[in-house]
Amino acid sequence: MKIKNNVTFVGKIDWELRKFHGDEYSTHRGSSYNSYLIEEEKTVLIDTVWSPYAMEWLKNLQSTVDLQKIDAVVMHHNENDHSGGLPFLMEKIPDVPVYCTKNGEKFIRGLYHLDLNYKVVKTGDKIALGNGKELVFVEAPMLHWPDTMMSYLTGDNILFSNDGFGQHYASEFLFNDLVDQYELDVECLKYYANILTPFAGQVKKKINEILGMGLPVDMICPSHGVIWRQNPTQIVEKYLQWADHYQENQITLLYDTMWQSTRVMAEEIAAGIQDADGEVVVKLYNLSQSDKNDVITEVFKSKAILVGSATINNGYLVSVAGILEEIRGLKFKNKKAGAFGSYGWSGEAVKMINSELDKAGFSRVNDGLKITWNPDNEQQELCRQFGREFVRLLDAENNR
Ligand code: FEO
């Protein structure tokens, strides 16, 4: 499908995908692996697709262009979802130069052991395409891998942004103005929260660097999901907001329960929070019943979280351990936290959750709440008090 003038989408829309990065990222709405072909006086292919679709992609590419006419292959980022087609393509055109960053070459060699005609590029290097157009490279390390770069097509004013500004979102419509805006917003936020949160500093720096170049941007073509052609910089503005310690007026309770006692605690604490602040959005997620990436998106939106677990085998439940590990790795900033849980005789869970929240960089407002066995009316009132007090402590910290 033509994107603009002599630029064509030659990627693969993956309607089937429900898990990405192994089991690390849920893709409720599928995804796409966006590959682009530029046909000016020179013909340049940008990125490939995930290997299960490599042969299908190559066949389609051959029906679009004579592979022998390709003058250059640009690999913006070499994670498997974009580089999987490269070995198959390069069997057909082994001498064609492959443009990538220094790390890009290292990663392609590491993944596929290919000795290709590598052209290592840095920011400002370019390919003259003819017809007065150039493809200019911009390195973007850690957005989100060390090998990542972007490129800008002069004349057409297209930024090829690779993973940045993308979404795991399958659609035949291809452009941002043609798809359901709610779905698009949800997938953009989930993508940022689950993939780019740890790199907020680099996101801000790189966006400001690109904005500082003063280049006109008519279109942003990411490597997943739809292309931004209507008000393309709207997603850039959102990224700047999200990278700036983003939070909403939301408190999220994440818990797991064995025999419902910790669930009752969660609901009573939530009631206490709502008593103390009728405006704050309170959401509860039983971690063993919830999609972890959706939960992470809610954590991203929250100003504070409360994590609860029953005690088992002198520790906490596996689903709680899993989300705490996700939270640690994502390096959230500027968020408050607390812990709670029911226990029978030893009750280590709350202390252990506290320790993990500290390690994850959350600011803990208290030492948490432990209740033995099933909370009776008096203990349920304790939970509500804990919720009310949690709001008071958050406000006190904010006013400090
Ligand atoms: Fe879409 Fe980092 O690969």
XYZ file of C-alpha atoms in Angstrom, residues 13-366:
354
model
C -0.178 -7.283 9.803
C -0.304 -9.995 12.469
C -3.910 -10.465 13.528
C -3.091 -13.655 15.441
C -0.481 -12.385 17.875
C -1.592 -12.546 21.525
C 1.812 -12.685 23.248
C 4.965 -10.790 22.359
C 8.511 -11.006 23.745
C 7.782 -14.641 24.630
C 5.137 -14.351 27.336
C 6.175 -10.843 28.389
C 3.640 -8.632 26.620
C -0.024 -9.353 25.892
C -1.240 -8.178 22.495
C -5.039 -8.291 22.733
C -5.374 -6.513 19.395
C -2.546 -8.231 17.490
C 0.316 -6.235 16.021
C 2.137 -5.502 12.786
C 5.752 -5.573 11.636
C 6.105 -2.522 9.475
C 8.565 -2.638 6.625
C 8.755 0.185 4.096
C 10.063 0.508 0.556
C 11.331 3.802 -0.855
C 11.602 3.881 -4.646
C 13.338 7.020 -5.816
C 16.332 6.887 -8.189
C 17.651 4.574 -5.517
C 15.524 1.841 -3.974
C 15.792 1.374 -0.227
C 14.100 -1.181 1.992
C 13.489 -0.251 5.632
C 13.319 -3.067 8.225
C 11.942 -6.577 7.756
C 9.448 -8.739 9.716
C 9.362 -11.473 12.376
C 10.712 -14.805 11.096
C 7.429 -16.823 11.071
C 6.244 -14.414 8.374
C 9.577 -14.036 6.565
C 8.811 -16.154 3.504
C 5.349 -14.662 3.062
C 6.829 -11.180 3.416
C 9.597 -11.914 0.915
C 7.114 -13.263 -1.625
C 4.972 -10.137 -1.302
C 8.039 -7.936 -1.530
C 9.068 -9.691 -4.752
C 5.650 -8.977 -6.224
C 6.194 -5.270 -5.404
C 9.807 -4.830 -6.501
C 12.504 -6.743 -8.333
C 14.821 -7.572 -5.403
C 17.842 -6.969 -7.636
C 16.794 -3.324 -7.850
C 17.203 -2.810 -4.083
C 20.228 -0.576 -3.541
C 20.245 -0.563 0.251
C 18.631 -2.207 3.269
C 18.196 -0.068 6.387
C 17.919 -1.892 9.725
C 16.754 0.608 12.335
C 16.724 -1.971 15.127
C 17.494 -5.647 15.077
C 15.225 -7.239 17.624
C 13.820 -10.423 16.109
C 10.442 -8.911 15.227
C 12.159 -6.594 12.724
C 15.196 -8.586 11.652
C 13.629 -12.039 11.223
C 13.285 -11.596 7.452
C 16.830 -10.309 6.957
C 18.645 -13.673 6.530
C 16.098 -14.765 3.909
C 16.331 -11.464 2.037
C 20.121 -11.368 2.111
C 20.333 -14.849 0.588
C 18.830 -13.233 -2.513
C 20.861 -10.012 -2.461
C 24.027 -10.862 -0.493
C 26.132 -7.890 -1.632
C 23.612 -5.121 -1.035
C 24.734 -2.757 1.743
C 22.960 -3.037 5.077
C 22.842 0.298 6.930
C 22.721 0.054 10.727
C 24.390 1.397 13.840
C 27.594 -0.075 15.262
C 25.521 -2.033 17.782
C 23.192 -2.991 14.943
C 26.010 -4.811 13.162
C 27.017 -6.484 16.423
C 23.453 -7.647 17.087
C 22.838 -8.958 13.545
C 26.088 -10.897 13.749
C 25.117 -12.227 17.188
C 21.614 -13.244 16.179
C 22.180 -14.591 12.661
C 25.961 -14.944 12.242
C 25.781 -13.148 8.906
C 28.804 -11.595 7.247
C 27.055 -8.853 5.296
C 28.130 -5.666 3.531
C 27.532 -3.603 6.695
C 27.525 0.189 6.469
C 27.740 1.495 10.020
C 26.091 4.910 10.362
C 25.862 7.672 12.941
C 23.517 10.617 13.417
C 23.674 12.908 10.385
C 24.903 10.247 7.951
C 22.634 9.927 4.947
C 21.813 8.077 1.755
C 21.277 10.260 -1.333
C 18.185 8.771 -2.932
C 18.108 10.908 -6.057
C 15.245 13.217 -7.100
C 16.578 15.659 -4.502
C 15.721 13.423 -1.558
C 17.872 12.031 1.211
C 17.386 9.506 3.979
C 19.074 10.954 7.077
C 19.928 8.748 10.069
C 19.405 9.651 13.728
C 20.833 7.309 16.372
C 18.398 6.608 19.235
C 20.184 4.251 21.637
C 17.999 2.671 24.339
C 14.763 3.573 22.576
C 14.519 0.806 23.382
C 17.650 -1.204 22.516
C 21.262 -0.003 22.215
C 21.169 -0.539 18.437
C 18.110 1.607 17.734
C 18.135 4.399 15.187
C 15.530 6.347 13.242
C 15.646 7.972 9.829
C 14.101 11.021 8.184
C 13.127 11.192 4.520
C 13.610 14.717 3.213
C 11.194 16.013 0.616
C 8.416 13.740 1.903
C 9.071 14.803 5.516
C 8.615 11.318 6.919
C 10.159 10.197 10.207
C 10.707 6.438 10.320
C 10.736 6.021 14.082
C 10.989 2.237 14.482
C 9.552 1.062 17.874
C 9.097 4.616 19.175
C 5.536 5.950 18.715
C 4.354 2.445 17.803
C 1.536 0.302 19.118
C 0.787 -3.392 19.132
C -2.373 -2.885 17.134
C -3.424 -4.802 14.025
C -5.518 -2.844 11.559
C -6.021 -2.996 7.823
C -6.587 0.755 7.858
C -2.911 1.575 8.370
C -3.369 5.271 9.291
C -4.117 6.882 12.656
C -7.094 8.900 11.432
C -8.905 5.802 10.137
C -8.915 3.641 13.275
C -10.922 3.644 16.499
C -9.345 6.442 18.557
C -10.074 4.808 21.918
C -8.364 1.571 20.872
C -5.412 3.501 19.491
C -5.023 5.543 22.696
C -5.174 2.403 24.862
C -2.550 0.570 22.815
C -0.203 3.584 22.642
C -0.289 4.037 26.410
C 0.119 0.321 27.119
C 3.099 0.203 24.738
C 4.785 3.191 26.352
C 4.066 2.016 29.914
C 5.302 -1.538 29.386
C 8.264 -0.922 27.072
C 9.516 2.642 27.313
C 8.971 3.573 30.976
C 12.574 2.774 32.004
C 13.920 5.013 29.244
C 11.938 8.186 30.015
C 15.115 10.269 30.230
C 16.311 9.143 26.802
C 12.782 9.638 25.361
C 12.711 13.288 26.447
C 16.267 13.947 25.290
C 15.822 12.373 21.865
C 12.474 14.049 21.187
C 13.887 17.435 22.121
C 16.920 16.772 19.916
C 14.688 15.946 16.934
C 12.346 18.888 17.609
C 15.442 21.100 17.885
C 16.373 20.215 14.297
C 13.245 22.105 13.195
C 12.393 19.537 10.528
C 8.878 19.504 9.136
C 7.169 16.195 9.994
C 4.243 15.254 7.761
C 4.173 11.635 8.788
C 5.599 9.342 11.457
C 6.013 5.739 10.360
C 6.691 3.425 13.327
C 7.589 -0.247 13.099
C 4.399 -1.452 14.808
C 0.791 -0.405 14.338
C -0.638 2.513 12.454
C 1.134 5.382 10.714
C 0.666 8.877 12.131
C -0.440 11.117 9.265
C -3.203 13.234 10.838
C -1.629 15.621 13.330
C 1.424 13.313 13.522
C 3.088 15.187 16.352
C 0.193 14.410 18.725
C 1.996 11.203 19.695
C 5.241 13.117 20.217
C 3.440 15.472 22.623
C 1.955 12.485 24.464
C 5.405 10.886 24.790
C 6.755 14.100 26.295
C 3.929 14.072 28.876
C 4.378 10.384 29.657
C 8.149 10.765 30.001
C 7.679 13.545 32.548
C 6.742 11.517 35.687
C 3.220 11.082 34.331
C 0.451 10.228 36.783
C -3.291 10.597 37.144
C -5.370 10.983 40.273
C -5.543 7.219 40.706
C -4.670 4.705 43.427
C -4.453 1.074 42.346
C -4.637 -1.965 44.633
C -2.858 -5.063 43.346
C -3.355 -8.228 45.348
C -3.696 -11.979 45.343
C -5.688 -13.981 47.834
C -5.935 -17.641 48.869
C -9.203 -17.823 50.807
C -10.608 -14.339 50.193
C -9.265 -12.643 53.343
C -6.775 -10.476 51.456
C -9.486 -9.686 48.895
C -11.782 -8.479 51.695
C -8.914 -6.367 53.030
C -8.368 -4.845 49.546
C -12.022 -3.929 49.192
C -12.236 -2.422 52.695
C -9.031 -0.414 52.151
C -10.471 0.826 48.834
C -13.656 1.886 50.665
C -11.542 3.802 53.192
C -9.641 5.563 50.395
C -12.895 6.553 48.758
C -14.254 7.777 52.145
C -11.285 10.065 52.513
C -11.186 11.266 48.927
C -14.322 11.014 46.822
C -12.495 12.153 43.690
C -9.550 9.790 43.497
C -10.002 6.892 41.069
C -9.557 3.594 42.934
C -9.023 0.374 40.984
C -8.530 -3.180 42.272
C -6.826 -6.024 40.451
C -6.571 -9.601 41.613
C -3.202 -10.386 40.070
C -3.898 -14.052 39.489
C -6.972 -13.098 37.452
C -5.585 -10.095 35.561
C -3.400 -9.490 32.549
C -0.061 -8.280 33.908
C 0.562 -5.762 31.132
C -2.866 -4.193 31.629
C -2.049 -3.999 35.343
C 1.300 -2.339 34.573
C -0.532 0.261 32.474
C -2.700 1.022 35.521
C 0.393 1.284 37.721
C 1.841 3.724 35.177
C -1.278 5.907 35.506
C -1.346 5.752 39.316
C 0.038 8.206 41.822
C 0.193 5.383 44.377
C -0.229 1.633 44.596
C -1.043 -0.789 47.403
C 0.223 -4.333 47.015
C -1.384 -7.161 48.990
C -0.740 -10.842 49.464
C -1.642 -13.688 51.735
C 1.400 -15.272 53.383
C 2.348 -18.702 52.052
C 5.470 -20.731 52.863
C 6.890 -17.722 54.748
C 6.554 -15.552 51.636
C 4.068 -14.085 49.182
C 2.032 -15.507 46.331
C 3.628 -16.122 42.933
C 1.462 -13.617 41.036
C 2.552 -10.918 43.508
C 6.198 -11.882 43.064
C 5.750 -11.614 39.295
C 4.265 -8.122 39.290
C 6.846 -6.876 41.799
C 9.583 -8.050 39.441
C 7.910 -6.283 36.482
C 7.585 -3.125 38.549
C 11.242 -3.264 39.630
C 12.453 -3.561 36.049
C 10.340 -0.689 34.749
C 11.933 1.859 37.111
C 8.807 3.907 37.801
C 9.493 7.348 39.232
C 7.633 9.574 41.651
C 5.133 7.008 42.894
C 4.029 6.166 46.444
C 3.191 2.742 47.804
C 2.036 0.583 50.686
C 1.444 -3.109 51.430
C -1.176 -5.265 53.113
C -2.082 -8.900 53.615
C -3.805 -11.537 55.661
C -1.940 -14.373 57.384
C -2.481 -17.285 59.743
C 0.673 -17.742 61.841
C 3.912 -16.329 60.410
C 2.870 -13.320 58.234
C 6.053 -12.464 56.319
C 4.334 -11.289 53.126
C 3.873 -7.605 54.021
C 7.464 -7.148 55.136
C 8.726 -8.832 51.977
C 6.489 -6.711 49.735
C 7.746 -3.596 51.511
C 11.292 -4.607 50.779
C 10.543 -5.130 47.069
C 8.700 -1.808 46.822
C 11.734 -0.083 48.353
C 14.039 -1.772 45.857
C 11.747 -0.699 43.008
C 12.151 2.940 44.035
C 8.609 3.515 45.290
C 8.232 5.881 48.204
C 6.530 3.851 50.948
C 4.232 5.907 53.134
C 3.996 3.405 56.027
